[in-house]
PDB file of C-alpha atoms in Angstrom:
ATOM      1  CA  MET D 602      46.738  37.011 146.511  1.00  0.00           C
ATOM      2  CA  THR D 603      48.882  38.299 143.683  1.00  0.00           C
ATOM      3  CA  LYS D 604      47.732  40.650 141.221  1.00  0.00           C
ATOM      4  CA  LYS D 605      47.530  39.637 137.546  1.00  0.00           C
ATOM      5  CA  LYS D 606      49.982  41.736 135.492  1.00  0.00           C
ATOM      6  CA  THR D 607      48.329  43.156 132.508  1.00  0.00           C
ATOM      7  CA  THR D 608      49.979  44.354 129.339  1.00  0.00           C
ATOM      8  CA  ARG D 609      48.784  46.787 126.919  1.00  0.00           C
ATOM      9  CA  LYS D 610      49.227  46.110 123.316  1.00  0.00           C
ATOM     10  CA  LYS D 611      50.860  49.010 121.500  1.00  0.00           C
ATOM     11  CA  THR D 612      48.967  50.010 118.488  1.00  0.00           C
ATOM     12  CA  THR D 613      50.397  51.922 115.572  1.00  0.00           C
ATOM     13  CA  ARG D 614      48.196  54.262 113.642  1.00  0.00           C
ATOM     14  CA  LYS D 615      48.341  53.350 109.802  1.00  0.00           C
ATOM     15  CA  THR D 616      48.856  56.393 107.516  1.00  0.00           C
ATOM     16  CA  THR D 617      48.114  56.430 103.877  1.00  0.00           C
ATOM     17  CA  GLY D 618      49.858  58.140 101.010  1.00  0.00           C
ATOM     18  CA  LYS D 619      53.272  59.658 101.160  1.00  0.00           C
ATOM     19  CA  PRO D 620      54.531  62.342 103.631  1.00  0.00           C
ATOM     20  CA  THR D 621      53.882  65.916 102.746  1.00  0.00           C
ATOM     21  CA  PRO D 622      57.047  67.401 101.212  1.00  0.00           C
ATOM     22  CA  ALA D 623      58.378  70.847 102.470  1.00  0.00           C
ATOM     23  CA  PRO D 624      57.327  73.451 100.244  1.00  0.00           C
ATOM     24  CA  LYS D 625      59.886  74.432  97.746  1.00  0.00           C
ATOM     25  CA  LYS D 626      61.289  77.936  97.347  1.00  0.00           C
ATOM     26  CA  GLN D 627      59.628  79.605  94.606  1.00  0.00           C
ATOM     27  CA  ASN D 628      61.915  80.215  91.554  1.00  0.00           C
ATOM     28  CA  PHE D 629      61.636  83.824  90.254  1.00  0.00           C
ATOM     29  CA  ASP D 630      64.178  83.263  87.416  1.00  0.00           C
ATOM     30  CA  ILE D 631      61.830  83.441  84.741  1.00  0.00           C
ATOM     31  CA  ILE D 632      64.620  82.581  82.043  1.00  0.00           C
ATOM     32  CA  GLU D 633      65.421  79.434  83.807  1.00  0.00           C
ATOM     33  CA  LEU D 634      61.802  78.410  84.012  1.00  0.00           C
ATOM     34  CA  LEU D 635      61.250  78.964  80.449  1.00  0.00           C
ATOM     35  CA  SER D 636      64.228  77.370  79.305  1.00  0.00           C
ATOM     36  CA  LYS D 637      63.249  74.220  81.069  1.00  0.00           C
ATOM     37  CA  ASN D 638      59.811  74.012  79.685  1.00  0.00           C
ATOM     38  CA  LEU D 639      59.830  75.469  76.267  1.00  0.00           C
ATOM     39  CA  THR D 640      60.804  72.905  73.565  1.00  0.00           C
ATOM     40  CA  HIS D 641      59.270  74.170  70.331  1.00  0.00           C
ATOM     41  CA  GLU D 642      61.201  75.980  67.774  1.00  0.00           C
ATOM     42  CA  SER D 643      59.063  79.057  68.186  1.00  0.00           C
ATOM     43  CA  ASP D 644      59.317  78.989  71.815  1.00  0.00           C
ATOM     44  CA  GLN D 645      63.093  78.815  71.803  1.00  0.00           C
ATOM     45  CA  SER D 646      62.976  82.017  69.466  1.00  0.00           C
ATOM     46  CA  LYS D 647      60.907  83.802  72.007  1.00  0.00           C
ATOM     47  CA  LEU D 648      63.321  82.767  74.695  1.00  0.00           C
ATOM     48  CA  GLU D 649      66.215  84.199  72.863  1.00  0.00           C
ATOM     49  CA  LEU D 650      64.350  87.470  72.601  1.00  0.00           C
ATOM     50  CA  LEU D 651      63.634  87.428  76.279  1.00  0.00           C
ATOM     51  CA  ILE D 652      67.347  86.786  77.049  1.00  0.00           C
ATOM     52  CA  ASN D 653      68.521  89.642  74.872  1.00  0.00           C
ATOM     53  CA  HIS D 654      65.970  91.981  76.640  1.00  0.00           C
ATOM     54  CA  SER D 655      67.013  90.825  79.901  1.00  0.00           C
ATOM     55  CA  ILE D 656      70.688  91.522  79.168  1.00  0.00           C
ATOM     56  CA  ARG D 657      69.841  94.958  77.973  1.00  0.00           C
ATOM     57  CA  GLU D 658      68.025  95.750  81.080  1.00  0.00           C
ATOM     58  CA  LYS D 659      70.999  94.487  83.300  1.00  0.00           C
ATOM     59  CA  ILE D 660      73.448  96.711  81.111  1.00  0.00           C
ATOM     60  CA  ASP D 661      71.154  99.686  81.541  1.00  0.00           C
ATOM     61  CA  TYR D 662      70.717  99.200  85.303  1.00  0.00           C
ATOM     62  CA  GLU D 663      74.639  98.808  85.704  1.00  0.00           C
ATOM     63  CA  LYS D 664      75.057 102.065  83.945  1.00  0.00           C
ATOM     64  CA  GLN D 665      72.552 103.929  85.952  1.00  0.00           C
ATOM     65  CA  GLN D 666      74.079 102.538  89.191  1.00  0.00           C
ATOM     66  CA  PHE D 667      77.543 103.720  88.045  1.00  0.00           C
ATOM     67  CA  GLN D 668      76.360 107.212  87.066  1.00  0.00           C
ATOM     68  CA  LYS D 669      74.470 107.632  90.516  1.00  0.00           C
ATOM     69  CA  ALA D 670      77.538 106.673  92.330  1.00  0.00           C
ATOM     70  CA  PHE D 671      79.985 108.645  90.292  1.00  0.00           C
ATOM     71  CA  THR D 672      77.603 111.752  90.794  1.00  0.00           C
ATOM     72  CA  ASP D 673      77.578 111.288  94.424  1.00  0.00           C
ATOM     73  CA  PHE D 674      81.354 110.843  94.583  1.00  0.00           C
ATOM     74  CA  SER D 675      81.756 113.838  92.546  1.00  0.00           C
ATOM     75  CA  ALA D 676      79.549 115.848  94.962  1.00  0.00           C
ATOM     76  CA  ASN D 677      81.644 114.933  97.964  1.00  0.00           C
ATOM     77  CA  CYS D 678      85.141 114.550  96.099  1.00  0.00           C
ATOM     78  CA  PRO D 679      87.982 115.163  98.504  1.00  0.00           C
ATOM     79  CA  GLU D 680      90.290 118.051  97.754  1.00  0.00           C
ATOM     80  CA  ILE D 681      93.724 116.929  96.665  1.00  0.00           C
ATOM     81  CA  GLU D 682      96.596 118.890  98.107  1.00  0.00           C
ATOM     82  CA  LYS D 683      99.848 119.107  96.242  1.00  0.00           C
ATOM     83  CA  ASP D 684     102.515 117.192  98.467  1.00  0.00           C
ATOM     84  CA  GLN D 685     105.660 117.263  96.664  1.00  0.00           C
ATOM     85  CA  ILE D 686     108.067 119.840  94.966  1.00  0.00           C
ATOM     86  CA  SER D 687     109.575 119.112  91.580  1.00  0.00           C
ATOM     87  CA  GLU D 688     113.197 118.093  91.233  1.00  0.00           C
ATOM     88  CA  ASP D 689     114.131 121.637  90.066  1.00  0.00           C
ATOM     89  CA  GLY D 690     112.229 123.148  93.015  1.00  0.00           C
ATOM     90  CA  THR D 691     110.035 125.470  90.841  1.00  0.00           C
ATOM     91  CA  TYR D 692     106.556 123.908  91.578  1.00  0.00           C
ATOM     92  CA  TYR D 693     104.473 121.538  93.559  1.00  0.00           C
ATOM     93  CA  HIS D 694     102.542 118.577  92.425  1.00  0.00           C
ATOM     94  CA  ALA D 695     100.502 115.682  93.795  1.00  0.00           C
ATOM     95  CA  THR D 696     102.227 112.300  93.871  1.00  0.00           C
ATOM     96  CA  LEU D 697     100.579 109.201  92.635  1.00  0.00           C
ATOM     97  CA  GLY D 698     100.860 107.609  96.102  1.00  0.00           C
ATOM     98  CA  HIS D 699      99.213 110.767  97.619  1.00  0.00           C
ATOM     99  CA  LEU D 700      96.380 110.630  95.038  1.00  0.00           C
ATOM    100  CA  THR D 701      95.466 106.933  95.570  1.00  0.00           C
ATOM    101  CA  LYS D 702      95.635 107.212  99.510  1.00  0.00           C
ATOM    102  CA  THR D 703      93.230 110.255  99.358  1.00  0.00           C
ATOM    103  CA  LEU D 704      90.826 108.951  96.599  1.00  0.00           C
ATOM    104  CA  LYS D 705      90.455 105.311  97.502  1.00  0.00           C
ATOM    105  CA  PRO D 706      88.444 105.638 100.698  1.00  0.00           C
ATOM    106  CA  SER D 707      86.024 107.929  99.209  1.00  0.00           C
ATOM    107  CA  LEU D 708      85.580 106.017  95.957  1.00  0.00           C
ATOM    108  CA  ALA D 709      84.979 102.789  98.093  1.00  0.00           C
ATOM    109  CA  LYS D 710      82.150 104.576  99.951  1.00  0.00           C
ATOM    110  CA  HIS D 711      80.220 104.727  96.824  1.00  0.00           C
ATOM    111  CA  GLY D 712      81.177 101.275  95.418  1.00  0.00           C
ATOM    112  CA  LEU D 713      83.890 102.455  92.945  1.00  0.00           C
ATOM    113  CA  THR D 714      87.445 101.014  92.386  1.00  0.00           C
ATOM    114  CA  PHE D 715      90.157 101.724  89.841  1.00  0.00           C
ATOM    115  CA  ARG D 716      93.162  99.902  88.248  1.00  0.00           C
ATOM    116  CA  TRP D 717      95.585 100.287  85.424  1.00  0.00           C
ATOM    117  CA  TYR D 718      96.477  98.388  82.352  1.00  0.00           C
ATOM    118  CA  GLN D 719      99.766  98.991  80.566  1.00  0.00           C
ATOM    119  CA  ASP D 720     101.132  98.299  77.200  1.00  0.00           C
ATOM    120  CA  GLN D 721     104.085  99.283  74.877  1.00  0.00           C
ATOM    121  CA  ASP D 722     104.234  99.160  71.189  1.00  0.00           C
ATOM    122  CA  ASP D 723     107.177  98.318  68.984  1.00  0.00           C
ATOM    123  CA  ALA D 724     108.259 101.995  68.775  1.00  0.00           C
ATOM    124  CA  GLY D 725     108.651 102.079  72.439  1.00  0.00           C
ATOM    125  CA  CYS D 726     105.543 104.144  73.226  1.00  0.00           C
ATOM    126  CA  LEU D 727     103.855 103.595  76.509  1.00  0.00           C
ATOM    127  CA  TYR D 728     100.192 103.153  76.815  1.00  0.00           C
ATOM    128  CA  VAL D 729      98.353 103.410  80.231  1.00  0.00           C
ATOM    129  CA  THR D 730      94.584 102.726  80.806  1.00  0.00           C
ATOM    130  CA  CYS D 731      92.902 103.604  84.002  1.00  0.00           C
ATOM    131  CA  VAL D 732      89.668 101.670  84.545  1.00  0.00           C
ATOM    132  CA  LEU D 733      87.087 103.030  87.049  1.00  0.00           C
ATOM    133  CA  THR D 734      84.708 100.262  87.982  1.00  0.00           C
ATOM    134  CA  HIS D 735      81.337 100.240  90.043  1.00  0.00           C
ATOM    135  CA  ILE D 736      80.415  97.302  92.280  1.00  0.00           C
ATOM    136  CA  ASP D 737      77.368  96.351  89.980  1.00  0.00           C
ATOM    137  CA  GLY D 738      79.625  95.846  86.954  1.00  0.00           C
ATOM    138  CA  HIS D 739      79.815  98.930  84.658  1.00  0.00           C
ATOM    139  CA  SER D 740      83.156 100.684  84.105  1.00  0.00           C
ATOM    140  CA  GLU D 741      84.468 103.377  82.078  1.00  0.00           C
ATOM    141  CA  SER D 742      88.245 104.107  81.164  1.00  0.00           C
ATOM    142  CA  THR D 743      90.673 106.853  79.855  1.00  0.00           C
ATOM    143  CA  THR D 744      93.743 105.901  78.099  1.00  0.00           C
ATOM    144  CA  LEU D 745      96.936 108.196  77.627  1.00  0.00           C
ATOM    145  CA  LYS D 746     100.222 107.422  75.824  1.00  0.00           C
ATOM    146  CA  GLY D 747     103.831 108.838  76.123  1.00  0.00           C
ATOM    147  CA  TYR D 748     107.522 107.907  75.233  1.00  0.00           C
ATOM    148  CA  PRO D 749     110.052 107.111  78.040  1.00  0.00           C
ATOM    149  CA  ASP D 750     111.809 110.283  78.882  1.00  0.00           C
ATOM    150  CA  ASP D 751     115.370 110.004  79.446  1.00  0.00           C
ATOM    151  CA  SER D 752     116.396 113.496  79.221  1.00  0.00           C
ATOM    152  CA  GLY D 753     117.503 113.653  82.774  1.00  0.00           C
ATOM    153  CA  GLY D 754     120.128 111.021  82.358  1.00  0.00           C
ATOM    154  CA  LEU D 755     117.803 108.093  83.442  1.00  0.00           C
ATOM    155  CA  ASN D 756     118.425 104.697  82.306  1.00  0.00           C
ATOM    156  CA  MET D 757     115.696 103.120  80.038  1.00  0.00           C
ATOM    157  CA  SER D 758     114.195 100.895  82.842  1.00  0.00           C
ATOM    158  CA  ARG D 759     113.901 104.001  85.100  1.00  0.00           C
ATOM    159  CA  ALA D 760     112.858 106.298  82.237  1.00  0.00           C
ATOM    160  CA  VAL D 761     109.897 103.829  81.484  1.00  0.00           C
ATOM    161  CA  ALA D 762     109.055 103.603  85.189  1.00  0.00           C
ATOM    162  CA  ALA D 763     108.937 107.365  85.488  1.00  0.00           C
ATOM    163  CA  THR D 764     106.589 107.812  82.463  1.00  0.00           C
ATOM    164  CA  ASN D 765     104.264 104.941  83.553  1.00  0.00           C
ATOM    165  CA  THR D 766     103.957 106.517  86.890  1.00  0.00           C
ATOM    166  CA  LEU D 767     103.265 110.197  85.133  1.00  0.00           C
ATOM    167  CA  LEU D 768     100.586 108.409  82.900  1.00  0.00           C
ATOM    168  CA  GLU D 769      99.013 106.492  85.721  1.00  0.00           C
ATOM    169  CA  ARG D 770      98.653 109.761  87.751  1.00  0.00           C
ATOM    170  CA  TYR D 771      97.010 111.621  84.908  1.00  0.00           C
ATOM    171  CA  THR D 772      94.748 108.729  83.704  1.00  0.00           C
ATOM    172  CA  LEU D 773      93.400 108.493  87.171  1.00  0.00           C
ATOM    173  CA  LEU D 774      92.788 112.163  87.575  1.00  0.00           C
ATOM    174  CA  ALA D 775      91.402 112.270  83.949  1.00  0.00           C
ATOM    175  CA  VAL D 776      88.855 109.267  84.400  1.00  0.00           C
ATOM    176  CA  LEU D 777      87.660 111.259  87.611  1.00  0.00           C
ATOM    177  CA  GLY D 778      87.538 114.464  85.867  1.00  0.00           C
ATOM    178  CA  MET D 779      89.792 116.303  88.089  1.00  0.00           C
ATOM    179  CA  ALA D 780      93.178 116.299  86.377  1.00  0.00           C
ATOM    180  CA  PRO D 781      95.181 119.495  86.536  1.00  0.00           C
ATOM    181  CA  MET D 782      97.118 120.818  83.420  1.00  0.00           C
ATOM    182  CA  ASP D 783      98.451 124.282  83.931  1.00  0.00           C
ATOM    183  CA  ASP D 784     100.632 123.920  87.202  1.00  0.00           C
ATOM    184  CA  ASP D 785     102.233 120.398  86.519  1.00  0.00           C
ATOM    185  CA  THR D 786     104.878 121.207  83.962  1.00  0.00           C
ATOM    186  CA  ASP D 787     105.836 117.492  83.849  1.00  0.00           C
ATOM    187  CA  GLY D 788     102.488 116.778  82.230  1.00  0.00           C
ATOM    188  CA  THR D 789     102.506 119.305  79.606  1.00  0.00           C
ATOM    189  CA  ALA D 790     102.309 116.767  76.866  1.00  0.00           C
ATOM    190  CA  MET D 791      99.087 115.344  77.953  1.00  0.00           C
ATOM    191  CA  THR D 792      96.093 116.585  76.196  1.00  0.00           C
ATOM    192  CA  GLY D 793      92.227 115.932  76.733  1.00  0.00           C
ATOM    193  CA  HIS D 794      89.216 117.702  78.297  1.00  0.00           C
ATOM    194  CA  MET D 795      89.965 117.882  81.973  1.00  0.00           C
ATOM    195  CA  SER D 796      88.479 119.885  84.678  1.00  0.00           C
ATOM    196  CA  THR D 797      90.333 121.084  87.665  1.00  0.00           C
ATOM    197  CA  GLN D 798      89.606 119.833  91.342  1.00  0.00           C
ATOM    198  CA  ILE D 799      93.182 120.285  92.654  1.00  0.00           C
ATOM    199  CA  ASN D 800      93.427 122.989  95.141  1.00  0.00           C
ATOM    200  CA  GLU D 801      95.484 125.611  93.411  1.00  0.00           C
ATOM    201  CA  LYS D 802      95.827 129.242  93.244  1.00  0.00           C
ATOM    202  CA  ARG D 803      96.695 131.133  90.210  1.00  0.00           C
ATOM    203  CA  PRO D 804      98.294 134.739  90.293  1.00  0.00           C
ATOM    204  CA  THR D 805      96.819 137.762  88.678  1.00  0.00           C
ATOM    205  CA  GLY D 806      98.551 140.624  87.141  1.00  0.00           C
ATOM    206  CA  ARG D 807     102.329 141.012  86.017  1.00  0.00           C
ATOM    207  CA  THR D 808     104.699 138.269  87.468  1.00  0.00           C
ATOM    208  CA  ILE D 809     108.473 138.557  87.947  1.00  0.00           C
ATOM    209  CA  SER D 810     110.803 138.181  84.849  1.00  0.00           C
ATOM    210  CA  LYS D 811     113.001 134.991  83.882  1.00  0.00           C
ATOM    211  CA  ASP D 812     116.035 136.957  85.079  1.00  0.00           C
ATOM    212  CA  GLN D 813     114.514 137.505  88.346  1.00  0.00           C
ATOM    213  CA  VAL D 814     113.500 133.831  88.828  1.00  0.00           C
ATOM    214  CA  LYS D 815     117.101 132.768  88.013  1.00  0.00           C
ATOM    215  CA  LYS D 816     118.461 135.245  90.682  1.00  0.00           C
ATOM    216  CA  ILE D 817     115.975 133.925  93.439  1.00  0.00           C
ATOM    217  CA  ASN D 818     117.348 130.321  92.474  1.00  0.00           C
ATOM    218  CA  SER D 819     120.784 131.428  92.587  1.00  0.00           C
ATOM    219  CA  LEU D 820     120.331 133.207  96.080  1.00  0.00           C
ATOM    220  CA  ILE D 821     118.709 129.995  97.411  1.00  0.00           C
ATOM    221  CA  ASP D 822     121.564 127.868  96.470  1.00  0.00           C
ATOM    222  CA  GLU D 823     124.291 130.483  97.328  1.00  0.00           C
ATOM    223  CA  TYR D 824     123.097 130.838 100.957  1.00  0.00           C
ATOM    224  CA  ASP D 825     122.099 127.038 101.243  1.00  0.00           C
ATOM    225  CA  LEU D 826     118.330 127.778 101.940  1.00  0.00           C
ATOM    226  CA  ASN D 827     115.720 125.334 102.565  1.00  0.00           C
ATOM    227  CA  ARG D 828     114.166 125.454  99.299  1.00  0.00           C
ATOM    228  CA  PHE D 829     111.144 123.399 100.521  1.00  0.00           C
ATOM    229  CA  GLY D 830     110.621 125.927 103.522  1.00  0.00           C
ATOM    230  CA  PHE D 831     110.946 128.928 100.976  1.00  0.00           C
ATOM    231  CA  LEU D 832     108.353 127.447  98.652  1.00  0.00           C
ATOM    232  CA  THR D 833     106.032 126.914 101.527  1.00  0.00           C
ATOM    233  CA  TRP D 834     106.531 130.463 102.892  1.00  0.00           C
ATOM    234  CA  MET D 835     105.893 131.692  99.233  1.00  0.00           C
ATOM    235  CA  ARG D 836     102.576 129.967  98.883  1.00  0.00           C
ATOM    236  CA  SER D 837     101.407 131.395 102.099  1.00  0.00           C
ATOM    237  CA  GLU D 838     102.726 134.969 101.346  1.00  0.00           C
ATOM    238  CA  PHE D 839     101.883 135.387  97.782  1.00  0.00           C
ATOM    239  CA  ASP D 840      99.271 132.574  97.050  1.00  0.00           C
ATOM    240  CA  VAL D 841     101.317 131.170  94.250  1.00  0.00           C
ATOM    241  CA  GLN D 842     102.642 127.639  93.485  1.00  0.00           C
ATOM    242  CA  LYS D 843     105.837 128.499  91.521  1.00  0.00           C
ATOM    243  CA  ILE D 844     108.508 131.069  91.695  1.00  0.00           C
ATOM    244  CA  GLU D 845     107.721 132.375  88.326  1.00  0.00           C
ATOM    245  CA  GLN D 846     104.293 133.129  89.714  1.00  0.00           C
ATOM    246  CA  ILE D 847     105.617 135.827  92.280  1.00  0.00           C
ATOM    247  CA  PRO D 848     103.892 139.218  91.590  1.00  0.00           C
ATOM    248  CA  ALA D 849     106.184 141.650  89.988  1.00  0.00           C
ATOM    249  CA  ALA D 850     105.381 144.241  92.700  1.00  0.00           C
ATOM    250  CA  GLU D 851     106.394 142.096  95.438  1.00  0.00           C
ATOM    251  CA  TYR D 852     109.911 141.554  94.023  1.00  0.00           C
ATOM    252  CA  GLN D 853     112.813 143.287  95.816  1.00  0.00           C
ATOM    253  CA  SER D 854     116.013 143.466  94.028  1.00  0.00           C
ATOM    254  CA  THR D 855     118.888 142.592  96.175  1.00  0.00           C
TER     255      THR D 855
END
């Protein structure tokens, strides 16, 4: 006897209406919402006022963030050591490469970066602008100018490059509020309100005469002394940066 095979009829449940759509992400951009829905002339006027207000708020916010970042950077600003002796061997200064290498990491921690813009007018005067920018958008800048200095026998291209480097160095320090003026004689033509953050020590009391400075330089040349080594010793011995700053009481005539 065989069993009768039974089959079950599949039934489908009918649904009514359209599937429920996934919830849309709420749009919090009030300007976009209003611009899509406002059509009347009076509404458009209100929208314009709203946009202007939003722009002002954005600018104020960016300025506040810049000031906060700059204040934090200034409170923890790295100390800049002077890393190079001048060509005449009489003073130290901080090179542009040393400045950027020292400052960039500290600035980056606070969302700050810098860049330069260069220009030259018809008279040959160079203009260099250093722009300090915060990650949120606000920026501030300092501009200095100067003519190419070919007094050292440099051709014009090298004179322009040398002056450009000098201006880049001083605009960077100036926009950060830490540019020295007293000890860098190659920057005596620069002017402006600048505070000193460079690690430097100034002598007190009477210093040696010009004739004594010349004699020291002649002795260094005569005995072929290591000028860098002498100046390094001089800094540690007398707490000065230049030969001209050696205290008169410490000078011994030979």
